Short mmCIF file of C-alpha atoms and ligand atoms in Angstrom, two decimals:
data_model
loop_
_atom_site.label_atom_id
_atom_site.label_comp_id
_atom_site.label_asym_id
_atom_site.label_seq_id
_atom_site.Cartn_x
_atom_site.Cartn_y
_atom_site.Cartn_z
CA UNK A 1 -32.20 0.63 -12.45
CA UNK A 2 -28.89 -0.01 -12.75
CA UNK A 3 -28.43 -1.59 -16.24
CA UNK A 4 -30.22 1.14 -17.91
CA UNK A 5 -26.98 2.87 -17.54
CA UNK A 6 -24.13 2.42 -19.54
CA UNK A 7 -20.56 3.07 -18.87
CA UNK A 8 -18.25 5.28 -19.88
CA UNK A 9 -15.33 2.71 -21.00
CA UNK A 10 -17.98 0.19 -22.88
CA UNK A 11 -18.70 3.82 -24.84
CA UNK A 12 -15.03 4.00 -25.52
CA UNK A 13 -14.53 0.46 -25.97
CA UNK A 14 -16.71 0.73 -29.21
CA UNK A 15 -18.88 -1.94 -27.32
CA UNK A 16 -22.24 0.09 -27.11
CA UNK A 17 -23.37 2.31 -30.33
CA UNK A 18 -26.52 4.21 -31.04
CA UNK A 19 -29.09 5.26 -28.06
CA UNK A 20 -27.27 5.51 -23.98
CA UNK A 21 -28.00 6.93 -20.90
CA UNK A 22 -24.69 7.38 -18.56
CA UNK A 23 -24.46 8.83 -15.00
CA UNK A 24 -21.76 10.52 -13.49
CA UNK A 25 -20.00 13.91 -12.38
CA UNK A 26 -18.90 17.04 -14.78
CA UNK A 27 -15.27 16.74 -15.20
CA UNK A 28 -14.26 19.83 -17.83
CA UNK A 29 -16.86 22.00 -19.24
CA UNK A 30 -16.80 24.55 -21.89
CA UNK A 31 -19.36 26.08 -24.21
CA UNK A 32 -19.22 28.44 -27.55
CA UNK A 33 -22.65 29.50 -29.12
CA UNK A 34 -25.54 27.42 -28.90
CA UNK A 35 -23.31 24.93 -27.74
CA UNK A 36 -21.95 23.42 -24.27
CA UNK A 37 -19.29 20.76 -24.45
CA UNK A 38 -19.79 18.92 -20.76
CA UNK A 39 -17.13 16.20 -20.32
CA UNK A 40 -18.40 13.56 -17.88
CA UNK A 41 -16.37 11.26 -15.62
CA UNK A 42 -18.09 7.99 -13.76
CA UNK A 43 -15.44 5.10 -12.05
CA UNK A 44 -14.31 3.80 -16.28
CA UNK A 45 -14.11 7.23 -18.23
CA UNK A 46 -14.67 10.13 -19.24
CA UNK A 47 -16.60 10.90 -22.31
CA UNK A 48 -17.38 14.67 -23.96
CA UNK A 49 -21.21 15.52 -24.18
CA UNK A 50 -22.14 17.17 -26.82
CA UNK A 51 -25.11 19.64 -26.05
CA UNK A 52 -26.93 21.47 -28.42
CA UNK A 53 -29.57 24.21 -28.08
CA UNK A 54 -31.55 23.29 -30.74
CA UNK A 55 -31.75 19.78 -30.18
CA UNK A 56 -32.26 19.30 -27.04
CA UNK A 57 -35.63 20.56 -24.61
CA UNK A 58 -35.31 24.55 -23.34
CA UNK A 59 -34.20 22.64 -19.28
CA UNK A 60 -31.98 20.19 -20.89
CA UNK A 61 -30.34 23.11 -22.00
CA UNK A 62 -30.37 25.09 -19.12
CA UNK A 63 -29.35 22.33 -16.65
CA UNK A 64 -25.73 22.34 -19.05
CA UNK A 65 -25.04 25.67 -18.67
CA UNK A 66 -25.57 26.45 -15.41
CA UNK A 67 -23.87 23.10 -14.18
CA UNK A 68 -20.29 23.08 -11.88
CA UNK A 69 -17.30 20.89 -12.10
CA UNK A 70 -18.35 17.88 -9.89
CA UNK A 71 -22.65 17.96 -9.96
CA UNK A 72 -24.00 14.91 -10.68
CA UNK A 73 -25.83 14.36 -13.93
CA UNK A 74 -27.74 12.26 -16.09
CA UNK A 75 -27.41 11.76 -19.88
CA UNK A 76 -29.25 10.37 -22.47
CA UNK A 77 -28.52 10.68 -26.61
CA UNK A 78 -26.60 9.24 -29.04
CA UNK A 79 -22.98 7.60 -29.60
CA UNK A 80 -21.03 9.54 -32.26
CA UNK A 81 -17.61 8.70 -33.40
CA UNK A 82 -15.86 11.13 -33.31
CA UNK A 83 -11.69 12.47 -34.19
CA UNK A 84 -11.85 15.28 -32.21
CA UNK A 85 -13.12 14.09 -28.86
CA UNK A 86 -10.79 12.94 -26.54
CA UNK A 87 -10.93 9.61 -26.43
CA UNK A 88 -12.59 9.12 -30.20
CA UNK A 89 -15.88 9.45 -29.03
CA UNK A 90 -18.81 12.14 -27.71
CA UNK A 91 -22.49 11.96 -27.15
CA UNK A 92 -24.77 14.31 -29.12
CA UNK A 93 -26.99 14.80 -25.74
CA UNK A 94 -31.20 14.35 -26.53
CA UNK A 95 -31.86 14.90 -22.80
CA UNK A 96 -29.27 16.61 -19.44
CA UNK A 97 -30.79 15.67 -16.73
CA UNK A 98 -28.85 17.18 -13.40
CA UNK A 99 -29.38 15.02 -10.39
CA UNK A 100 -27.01 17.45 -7.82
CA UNK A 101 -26.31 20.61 -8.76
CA UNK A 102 -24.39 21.57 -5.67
CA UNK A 103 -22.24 24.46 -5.23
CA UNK A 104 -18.83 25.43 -7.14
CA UNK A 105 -16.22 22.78 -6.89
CA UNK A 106 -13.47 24.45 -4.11
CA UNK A 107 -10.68 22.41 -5.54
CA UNK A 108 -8.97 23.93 -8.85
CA UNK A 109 -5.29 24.31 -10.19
CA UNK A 110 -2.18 24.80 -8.14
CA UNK A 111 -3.98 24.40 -5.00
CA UNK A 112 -1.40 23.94 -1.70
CA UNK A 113 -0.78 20.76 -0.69
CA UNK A 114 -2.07 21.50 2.46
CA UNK A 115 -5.03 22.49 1.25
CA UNK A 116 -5.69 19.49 -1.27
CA UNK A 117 -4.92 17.29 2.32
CA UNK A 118 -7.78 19.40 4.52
CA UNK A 119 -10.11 18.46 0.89
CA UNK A 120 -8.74 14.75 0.43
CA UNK A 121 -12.91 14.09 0.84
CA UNK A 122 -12.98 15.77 -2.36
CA UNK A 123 -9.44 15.18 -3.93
CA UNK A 124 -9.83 11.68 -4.03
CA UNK A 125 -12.33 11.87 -6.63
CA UNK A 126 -8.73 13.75 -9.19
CA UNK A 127 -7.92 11.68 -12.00
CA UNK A 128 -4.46 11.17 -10.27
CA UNK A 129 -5.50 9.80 -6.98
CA UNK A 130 -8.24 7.72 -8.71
CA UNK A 131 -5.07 6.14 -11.00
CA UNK A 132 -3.06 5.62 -7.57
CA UNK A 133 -6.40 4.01 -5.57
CA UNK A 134 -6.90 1.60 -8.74
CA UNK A 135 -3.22 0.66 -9.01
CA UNK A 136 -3.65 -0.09 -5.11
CA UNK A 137 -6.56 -2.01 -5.59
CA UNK A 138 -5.08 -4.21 -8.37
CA UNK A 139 -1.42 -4.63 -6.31
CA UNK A 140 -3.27 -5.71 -3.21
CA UNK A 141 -5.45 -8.52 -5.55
CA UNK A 142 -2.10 -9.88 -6.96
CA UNK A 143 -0.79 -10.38 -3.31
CA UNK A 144 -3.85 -12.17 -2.09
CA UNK A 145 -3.85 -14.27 -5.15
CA UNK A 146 -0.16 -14.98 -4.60
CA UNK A 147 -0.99 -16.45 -1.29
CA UNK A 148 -4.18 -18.21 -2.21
CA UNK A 149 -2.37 -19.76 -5.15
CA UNK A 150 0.32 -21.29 -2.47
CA UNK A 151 -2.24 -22.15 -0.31
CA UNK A 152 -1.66 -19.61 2.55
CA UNK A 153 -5.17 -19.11 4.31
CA UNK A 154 -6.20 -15.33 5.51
CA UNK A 155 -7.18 -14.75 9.00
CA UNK A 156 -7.37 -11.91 11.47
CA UNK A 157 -5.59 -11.05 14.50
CA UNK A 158 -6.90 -8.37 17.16
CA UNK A 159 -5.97 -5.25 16.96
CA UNK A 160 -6.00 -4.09 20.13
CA UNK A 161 -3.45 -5.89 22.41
CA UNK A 162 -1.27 -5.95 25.65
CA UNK A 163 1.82 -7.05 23.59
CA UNK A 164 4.03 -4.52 21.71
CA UNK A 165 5.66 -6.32 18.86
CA UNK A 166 7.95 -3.90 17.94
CA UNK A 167 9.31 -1.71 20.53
CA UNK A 168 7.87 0.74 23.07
CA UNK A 169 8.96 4.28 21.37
CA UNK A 170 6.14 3.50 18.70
CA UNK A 171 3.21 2.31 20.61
CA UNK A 172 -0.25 4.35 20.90
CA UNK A 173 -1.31 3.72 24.26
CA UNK A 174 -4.89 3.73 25.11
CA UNK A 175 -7.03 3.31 28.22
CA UNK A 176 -8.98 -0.59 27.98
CA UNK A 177 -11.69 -0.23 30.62
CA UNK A 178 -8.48 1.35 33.40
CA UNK A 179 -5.88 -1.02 31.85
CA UNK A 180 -3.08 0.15 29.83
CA UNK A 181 -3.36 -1.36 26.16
CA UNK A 182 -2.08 -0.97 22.56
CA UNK A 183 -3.23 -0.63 18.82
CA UNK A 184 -1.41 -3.25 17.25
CA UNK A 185 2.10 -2.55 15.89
CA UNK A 186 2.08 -6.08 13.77
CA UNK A 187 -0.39 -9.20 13.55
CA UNK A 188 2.97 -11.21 14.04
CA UNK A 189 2.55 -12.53 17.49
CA UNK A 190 -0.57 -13.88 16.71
CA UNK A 191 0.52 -15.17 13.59
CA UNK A 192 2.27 -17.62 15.32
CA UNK A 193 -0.44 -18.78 17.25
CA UNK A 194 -2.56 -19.56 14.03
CA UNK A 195 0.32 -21.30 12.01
CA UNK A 196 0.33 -23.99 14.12
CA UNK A 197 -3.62 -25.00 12.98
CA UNK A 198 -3.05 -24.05 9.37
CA UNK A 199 0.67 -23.91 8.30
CA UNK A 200 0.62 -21.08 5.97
CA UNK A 201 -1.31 -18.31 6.80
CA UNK A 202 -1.23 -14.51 6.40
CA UNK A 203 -2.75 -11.33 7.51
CA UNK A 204 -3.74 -8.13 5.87
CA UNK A 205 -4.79 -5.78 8.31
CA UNK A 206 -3.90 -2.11 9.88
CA UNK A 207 -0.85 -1.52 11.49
CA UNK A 208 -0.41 1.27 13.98
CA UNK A 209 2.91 3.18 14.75
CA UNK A 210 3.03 6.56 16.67
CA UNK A 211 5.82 7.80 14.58
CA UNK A 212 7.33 11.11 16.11
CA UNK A 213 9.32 12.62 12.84
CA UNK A 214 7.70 13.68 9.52
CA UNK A 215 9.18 11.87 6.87
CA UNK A 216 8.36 10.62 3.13
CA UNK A 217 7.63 7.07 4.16
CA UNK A 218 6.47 6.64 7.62
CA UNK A 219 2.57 6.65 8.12
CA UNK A 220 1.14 6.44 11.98
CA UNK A 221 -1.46 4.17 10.35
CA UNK A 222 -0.40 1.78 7.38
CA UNK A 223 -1.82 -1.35 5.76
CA UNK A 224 0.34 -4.53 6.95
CA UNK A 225 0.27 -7.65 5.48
CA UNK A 226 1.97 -10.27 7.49
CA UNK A 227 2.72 -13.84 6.05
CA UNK A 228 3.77 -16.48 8.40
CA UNK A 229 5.12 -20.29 7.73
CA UNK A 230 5.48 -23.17 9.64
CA UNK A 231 8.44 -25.21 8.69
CA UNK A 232 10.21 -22.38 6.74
CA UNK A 233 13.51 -21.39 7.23
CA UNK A 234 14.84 -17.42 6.66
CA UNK A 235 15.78 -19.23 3.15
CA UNK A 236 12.35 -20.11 2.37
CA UNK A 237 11.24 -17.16 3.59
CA UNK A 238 13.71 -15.11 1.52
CA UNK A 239 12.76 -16.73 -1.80
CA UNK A 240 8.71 -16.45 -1.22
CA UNK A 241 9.52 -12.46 -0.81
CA UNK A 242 11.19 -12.42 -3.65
CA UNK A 243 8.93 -14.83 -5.70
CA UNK A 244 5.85 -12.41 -4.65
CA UNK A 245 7.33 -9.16 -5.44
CA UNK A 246 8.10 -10.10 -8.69
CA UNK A 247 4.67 -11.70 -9.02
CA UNK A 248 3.52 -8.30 -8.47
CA UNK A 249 5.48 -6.23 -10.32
CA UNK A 250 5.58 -8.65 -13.50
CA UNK A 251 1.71 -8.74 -13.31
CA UNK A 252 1.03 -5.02 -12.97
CA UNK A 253 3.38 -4.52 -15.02
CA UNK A 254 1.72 -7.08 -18.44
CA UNK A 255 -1.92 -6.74 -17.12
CA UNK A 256 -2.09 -2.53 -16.42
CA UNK A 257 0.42 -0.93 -18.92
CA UNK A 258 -1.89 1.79 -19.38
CA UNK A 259 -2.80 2.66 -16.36
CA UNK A 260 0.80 3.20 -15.55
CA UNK A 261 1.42 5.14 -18.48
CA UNK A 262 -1.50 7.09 -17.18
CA UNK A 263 0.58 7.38 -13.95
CA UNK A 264 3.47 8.75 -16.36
CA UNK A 265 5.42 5.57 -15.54
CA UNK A 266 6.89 3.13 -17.88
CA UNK A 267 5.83 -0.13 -17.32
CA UNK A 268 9.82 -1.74 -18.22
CA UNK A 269 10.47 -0.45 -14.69
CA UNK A 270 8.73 -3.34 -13.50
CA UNK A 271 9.27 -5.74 -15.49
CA UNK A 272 12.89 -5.53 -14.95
CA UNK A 273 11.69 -6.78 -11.24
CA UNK A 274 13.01 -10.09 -11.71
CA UNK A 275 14.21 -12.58 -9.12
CA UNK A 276 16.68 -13.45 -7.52
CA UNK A 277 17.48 -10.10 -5.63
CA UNK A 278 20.89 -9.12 -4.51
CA UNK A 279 21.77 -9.93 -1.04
CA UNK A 280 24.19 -8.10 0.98
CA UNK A 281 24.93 -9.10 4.60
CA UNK A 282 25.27 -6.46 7.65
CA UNK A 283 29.31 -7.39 7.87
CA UNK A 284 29.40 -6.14 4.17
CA UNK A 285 27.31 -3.04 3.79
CA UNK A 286 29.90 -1.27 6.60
CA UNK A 287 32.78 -0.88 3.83
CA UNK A 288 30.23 -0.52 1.72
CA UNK A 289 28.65 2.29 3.26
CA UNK A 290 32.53 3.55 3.58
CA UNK A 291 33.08 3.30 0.36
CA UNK A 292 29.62 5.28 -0.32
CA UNK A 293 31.32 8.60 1.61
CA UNK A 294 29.24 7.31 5.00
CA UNK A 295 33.20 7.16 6.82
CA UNK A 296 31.27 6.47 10.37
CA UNK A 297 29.10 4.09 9.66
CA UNK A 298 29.60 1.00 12.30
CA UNK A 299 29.08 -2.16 13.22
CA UNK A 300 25.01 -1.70 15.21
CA UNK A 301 24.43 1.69 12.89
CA UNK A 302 21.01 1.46 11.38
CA UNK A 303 20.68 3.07 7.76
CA UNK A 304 19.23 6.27 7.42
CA UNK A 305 17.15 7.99 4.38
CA UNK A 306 20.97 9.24 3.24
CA UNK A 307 22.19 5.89 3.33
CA UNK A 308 19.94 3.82 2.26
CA UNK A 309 19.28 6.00 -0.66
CA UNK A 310 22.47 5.93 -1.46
CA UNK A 311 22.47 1.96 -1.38
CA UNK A 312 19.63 1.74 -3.52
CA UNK A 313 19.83 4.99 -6.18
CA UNK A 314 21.53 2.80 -8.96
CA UNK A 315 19.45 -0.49 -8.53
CA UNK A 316 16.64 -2.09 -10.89
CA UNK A 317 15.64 -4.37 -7.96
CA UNK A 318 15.09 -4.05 -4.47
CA UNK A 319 18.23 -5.70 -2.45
CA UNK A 320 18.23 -7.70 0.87
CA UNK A 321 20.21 -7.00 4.21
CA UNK A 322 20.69 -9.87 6.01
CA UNK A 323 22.29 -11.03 9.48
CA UNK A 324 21.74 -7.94 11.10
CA UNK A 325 23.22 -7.83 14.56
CA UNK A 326 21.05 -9.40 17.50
CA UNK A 327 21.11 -6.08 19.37
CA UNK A 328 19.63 -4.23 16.87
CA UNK A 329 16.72 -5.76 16.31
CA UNK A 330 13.67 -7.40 17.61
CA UNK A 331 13.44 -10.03 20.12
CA UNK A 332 11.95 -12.89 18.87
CA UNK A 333 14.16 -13.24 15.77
CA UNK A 334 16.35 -16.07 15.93
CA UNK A 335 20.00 -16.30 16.36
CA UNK A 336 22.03 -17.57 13.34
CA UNK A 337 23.86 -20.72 14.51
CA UNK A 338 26.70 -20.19 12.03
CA UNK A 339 27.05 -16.71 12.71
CA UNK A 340 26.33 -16.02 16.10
CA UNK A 341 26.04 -12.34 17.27
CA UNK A 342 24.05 -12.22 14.11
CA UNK A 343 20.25 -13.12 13.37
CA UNK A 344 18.31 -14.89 10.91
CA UNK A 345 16.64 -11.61 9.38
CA UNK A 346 16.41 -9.80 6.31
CA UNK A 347 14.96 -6.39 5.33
CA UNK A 348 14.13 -5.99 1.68
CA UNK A 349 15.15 -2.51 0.20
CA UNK A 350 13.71 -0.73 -2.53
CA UNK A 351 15.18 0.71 -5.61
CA UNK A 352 15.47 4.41 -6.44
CA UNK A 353 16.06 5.20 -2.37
CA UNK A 354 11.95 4.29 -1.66
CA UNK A 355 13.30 2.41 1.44
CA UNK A 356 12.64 -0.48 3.44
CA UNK A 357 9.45 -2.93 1.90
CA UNK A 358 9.60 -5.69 4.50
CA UNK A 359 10.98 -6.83 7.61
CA UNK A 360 11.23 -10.58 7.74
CA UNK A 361 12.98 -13.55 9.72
CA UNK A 362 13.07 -16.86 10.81
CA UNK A 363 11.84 -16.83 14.70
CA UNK A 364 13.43 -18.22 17.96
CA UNK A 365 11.17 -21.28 18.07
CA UNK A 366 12.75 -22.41 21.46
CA UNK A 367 11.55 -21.40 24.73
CA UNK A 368 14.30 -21.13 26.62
CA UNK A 369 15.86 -19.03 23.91
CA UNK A 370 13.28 -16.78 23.92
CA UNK A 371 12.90 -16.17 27.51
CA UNK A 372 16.27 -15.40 27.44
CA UNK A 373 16.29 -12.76 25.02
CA UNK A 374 13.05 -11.31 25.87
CA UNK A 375 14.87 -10.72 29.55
CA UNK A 376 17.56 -9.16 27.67
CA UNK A 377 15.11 -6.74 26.36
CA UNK A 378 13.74 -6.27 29.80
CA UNK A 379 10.09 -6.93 28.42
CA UNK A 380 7.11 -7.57 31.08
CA UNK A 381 6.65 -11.09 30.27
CA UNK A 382 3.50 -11.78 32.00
CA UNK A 383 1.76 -10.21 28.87
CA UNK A 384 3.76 -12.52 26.75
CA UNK A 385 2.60 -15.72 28.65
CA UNK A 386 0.72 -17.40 25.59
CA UNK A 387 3.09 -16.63 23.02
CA UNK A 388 5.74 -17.87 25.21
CA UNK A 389 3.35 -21.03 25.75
CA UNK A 390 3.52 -21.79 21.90
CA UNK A 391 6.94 -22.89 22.47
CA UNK A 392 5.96 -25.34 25.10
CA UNK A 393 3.56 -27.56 22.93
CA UNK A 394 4.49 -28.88 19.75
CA UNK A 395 7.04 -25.87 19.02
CA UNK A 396 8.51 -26.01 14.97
CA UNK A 397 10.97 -23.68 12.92
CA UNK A 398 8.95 -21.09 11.78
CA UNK A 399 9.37 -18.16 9.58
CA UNK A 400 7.30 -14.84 8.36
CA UNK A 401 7.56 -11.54 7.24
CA UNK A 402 5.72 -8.20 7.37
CA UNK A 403 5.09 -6.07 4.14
CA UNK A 404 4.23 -1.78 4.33
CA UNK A 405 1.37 -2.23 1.53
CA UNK A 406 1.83 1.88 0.97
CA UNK A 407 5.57 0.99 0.80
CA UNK A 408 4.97 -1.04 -2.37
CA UNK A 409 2.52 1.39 -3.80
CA UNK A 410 4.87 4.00 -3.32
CA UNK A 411 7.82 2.35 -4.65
CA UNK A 412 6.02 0.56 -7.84
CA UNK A 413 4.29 3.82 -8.78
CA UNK A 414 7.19 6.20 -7.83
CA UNK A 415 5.66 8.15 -5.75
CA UNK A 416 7.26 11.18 -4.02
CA UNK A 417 5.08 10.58 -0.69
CA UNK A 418 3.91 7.58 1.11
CA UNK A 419 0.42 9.67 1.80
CA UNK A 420 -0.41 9.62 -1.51
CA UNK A 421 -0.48 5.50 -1.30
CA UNK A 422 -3.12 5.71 1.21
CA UNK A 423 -6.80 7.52 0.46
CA UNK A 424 -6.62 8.86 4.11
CA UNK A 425 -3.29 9.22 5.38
CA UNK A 426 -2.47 9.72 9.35
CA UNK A 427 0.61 11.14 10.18
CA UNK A 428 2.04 13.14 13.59
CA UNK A 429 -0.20 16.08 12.75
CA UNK A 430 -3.09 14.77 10.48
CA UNK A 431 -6.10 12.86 11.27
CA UNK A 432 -8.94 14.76 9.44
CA UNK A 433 -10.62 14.47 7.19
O1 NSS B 501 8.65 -3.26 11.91
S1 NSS B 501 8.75 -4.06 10.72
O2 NSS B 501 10.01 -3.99 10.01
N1 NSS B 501 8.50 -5.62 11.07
C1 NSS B 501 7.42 -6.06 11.71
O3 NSS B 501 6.50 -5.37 12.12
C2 NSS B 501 7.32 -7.57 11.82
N2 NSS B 501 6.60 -7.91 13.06
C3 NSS B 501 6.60 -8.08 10.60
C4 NSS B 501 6.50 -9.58 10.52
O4 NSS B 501 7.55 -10.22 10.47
N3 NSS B 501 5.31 -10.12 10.51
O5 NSS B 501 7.62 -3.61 9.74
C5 NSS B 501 7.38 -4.34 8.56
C6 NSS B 501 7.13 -3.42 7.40
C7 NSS B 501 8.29 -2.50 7.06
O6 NSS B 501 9.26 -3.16 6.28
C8 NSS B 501 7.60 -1.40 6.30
O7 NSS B 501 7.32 -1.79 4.98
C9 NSS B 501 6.27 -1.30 7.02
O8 NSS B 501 6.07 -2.51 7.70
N4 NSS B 501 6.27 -0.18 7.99
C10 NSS B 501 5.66 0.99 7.77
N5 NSS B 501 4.98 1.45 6.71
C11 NSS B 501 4.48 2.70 6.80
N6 NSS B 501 4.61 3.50 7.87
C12 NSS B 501 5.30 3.08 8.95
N7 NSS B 501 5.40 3.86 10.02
C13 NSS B 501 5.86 1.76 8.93
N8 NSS B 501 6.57 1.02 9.82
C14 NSS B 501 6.80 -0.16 9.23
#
């Protein structure tokens, strides 16, 4: 059944003349005399309809004028060039077929934002969300084919788990069968486990956070995609994030210009995404952060919105932070020989204030290191027993990094709100639809 159908885009494409039948929903209707001008939308296009009373049958007819934004329709006529229509062509309808009428459309013009959230069912099908959703969709191919390319393999940690990854404030507890378990903060952990099997590996999978503040950028449920390497140092690990963000950007940015003009973005925003990235280290950002009118900004201060905002407004690139101090961050990042106090760790941070992208670092490989600092951190270690264990057999330098995937989207489309990156956000007081 399905090939009977064409397309909306081969229509526009000038690929398919003469006789079609397309399928979709009524985006924009209008009519004057004997005449209704139904614009239809499927996943490609949209294309006008031209429907005439004295051409087509006395339902045809009917079925156009009675029809709501959104019912689902079937059309069959003819392929007309045209000036006038948007997009240079229309169909001069023989036959309207309606497959759903439904009822009137709830969602119109300068509807709340609230509201368009209760309706996202519904909003998700707007010309602006459907741009975003594609641009995901092509952002999260490049990445995969980034790592495929290099030889990484995908695999999949469990979700639900005994060990929190990144501190307790941000865990979702839940009951597993009387015992107290989590939703999964990061694949990380396990990450490890499966590098030493296959080297290079990476994860794409949900990441769970029980954030307490409402903010621009922080979802309680976000896309995570997690590569880890055996043998890599922070170096290495530096250079792949930076080698894969531009990937990214530079590919979006030749292979979906329109779409982003669609988006109202210029696509020379991207390709300015060029590596290397700047680097600044902790030590340097605190006169730096001085300088930027932050006067009490000290040595274990982590940047706020403000600040890092401030750090970023004037940059075409996102920068790194490195050698953060050991306190302030997680436990199984590894020390920096040459600059003790410090650790082997790096956050990327976008341009334009869009904030952190990725956490990475190299990780404390030895065991009695890590024992060390997880008792620092007072953390129960009988539910760290096996990833303690990986440092007892065959232990190597290791390396990985963890990537918001609504982070990107919202920093390579400019977006003003990290729920718009996701078709279903959840945030502190949102989980419907
Ligand atoms: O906490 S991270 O900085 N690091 C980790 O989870 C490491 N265990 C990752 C790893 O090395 N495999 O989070 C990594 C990234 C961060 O830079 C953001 O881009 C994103 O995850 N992130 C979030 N995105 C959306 N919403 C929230 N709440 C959020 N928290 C982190």
């Amino acid at each position: 059944m399905g090939n009977v159908f064409t397309s909306i885009s081969e229509i526009l494409g000038g690929k398919k003349t003469g006789e079609v039948a397309i399928r979709g929903w009524v985006y924009r209707k209008r009519s004057s005399g004997g005449m209704h001008f139904v614009v239809v939308r499927d996943s490609t296009g949209v294309i006008q309809c031209a429907v005439k009373k004295d051409v087509v049958d006395a339902k045809s007819f009917e079925n156009a004028e009675k029809v709501f934004i959104e019912s689902s329709v079937i059309v069959n006529g003819e392929v007309k060039e045209d000036n006038r229509a948007p997009g240079g062509y229309e169909i001069q309808a023989k036959q309207f077929e309606l497959v759903h009428l439904g009822e009137a459309f709830p969602i119109a013009k300068d509807q709340s934002v609230e509201f368009l959230l209760d309706t996202r069912h519904l909003w998700l099908r707007s010309q602006k969300l459907t741009n975003i959703m594609k641009a995901r969709d092509y952002i999260v191919r490049y990445l995969r084919e980034f790592f495929y390319n290099k030889g990484f393999r995908e695999l999949s940690p469990p979700i639900i788990t005994r060990a929190g990854c990144e501190g307790g404030s941000t865990l979702f507890k839940l009951d597993y069968f009387g015992k107290e378990a989590y939703l999964t903060q990061s694949g990380q952990l396990y990450n490890e486990a499966f590098i030493t099997a296959f080297e290079k590996v990476f994860i794409l999978a949900p990441s769970f956070r029980a954030e307490q503040s409402r903010t621009v950028r922080h979802l309680c449920e976000y896309w995570h995609l997690e590569p880890e390497m055996a043998w890599y140092s922070q170096e290495d690990n530096m250079k792949l994030q930076e080698e894969m963000v531009e990937e990214v950007c530079q590919r979006m940015a030749s292979e979906h210009a329109d779409l982003l003009k669609e988006l109202g973005l210029e696509p020379d925003r991207l390709k300015k995404v060029k590596a290397p990235f700047p680097r600044i280290d902790y030590e340097e950002l605190i006169p730096k952060m001085h300088e930027l009118g932050f006067k009490k900004f000290k040595w274990g201060d982590d940047l706020g919105s403000d600040e890092e905002a401030a750090l970023t407004k004037e940059l075409e690139k996102p920068i790194f932070i490195h050698n953060f101090p050991k306190g302030m961050k997680a436990f199984y990042m590894r020390e920096d020989p040459e600059k003790p106090g410090t650790v082997l760790a790096s956050d990327l941070q976008a341009p334009g204030g869009h904030g952190e992208l990725i956490g990475g670092s190299e990780r404390i490989w030895e065991m009695d290191e890590l024992l060390a600092r997880m008792r620092e951190e007072k953390l129960r270690i009988e539910d760290y027993q096996w990833y303690v264990d990986l440092r007892r057999y065959g232990s190597v330098p290791h390396s990985g990094f963890g990537l918001g995937i609504e982070r990107l989207v919202k920093w390579m489309l400019n977006l003003d709100h990290i729920r718009d990156a996701i078709p279903f956000p959840r945030v502190i007081n949102r989980v419907y639809p």
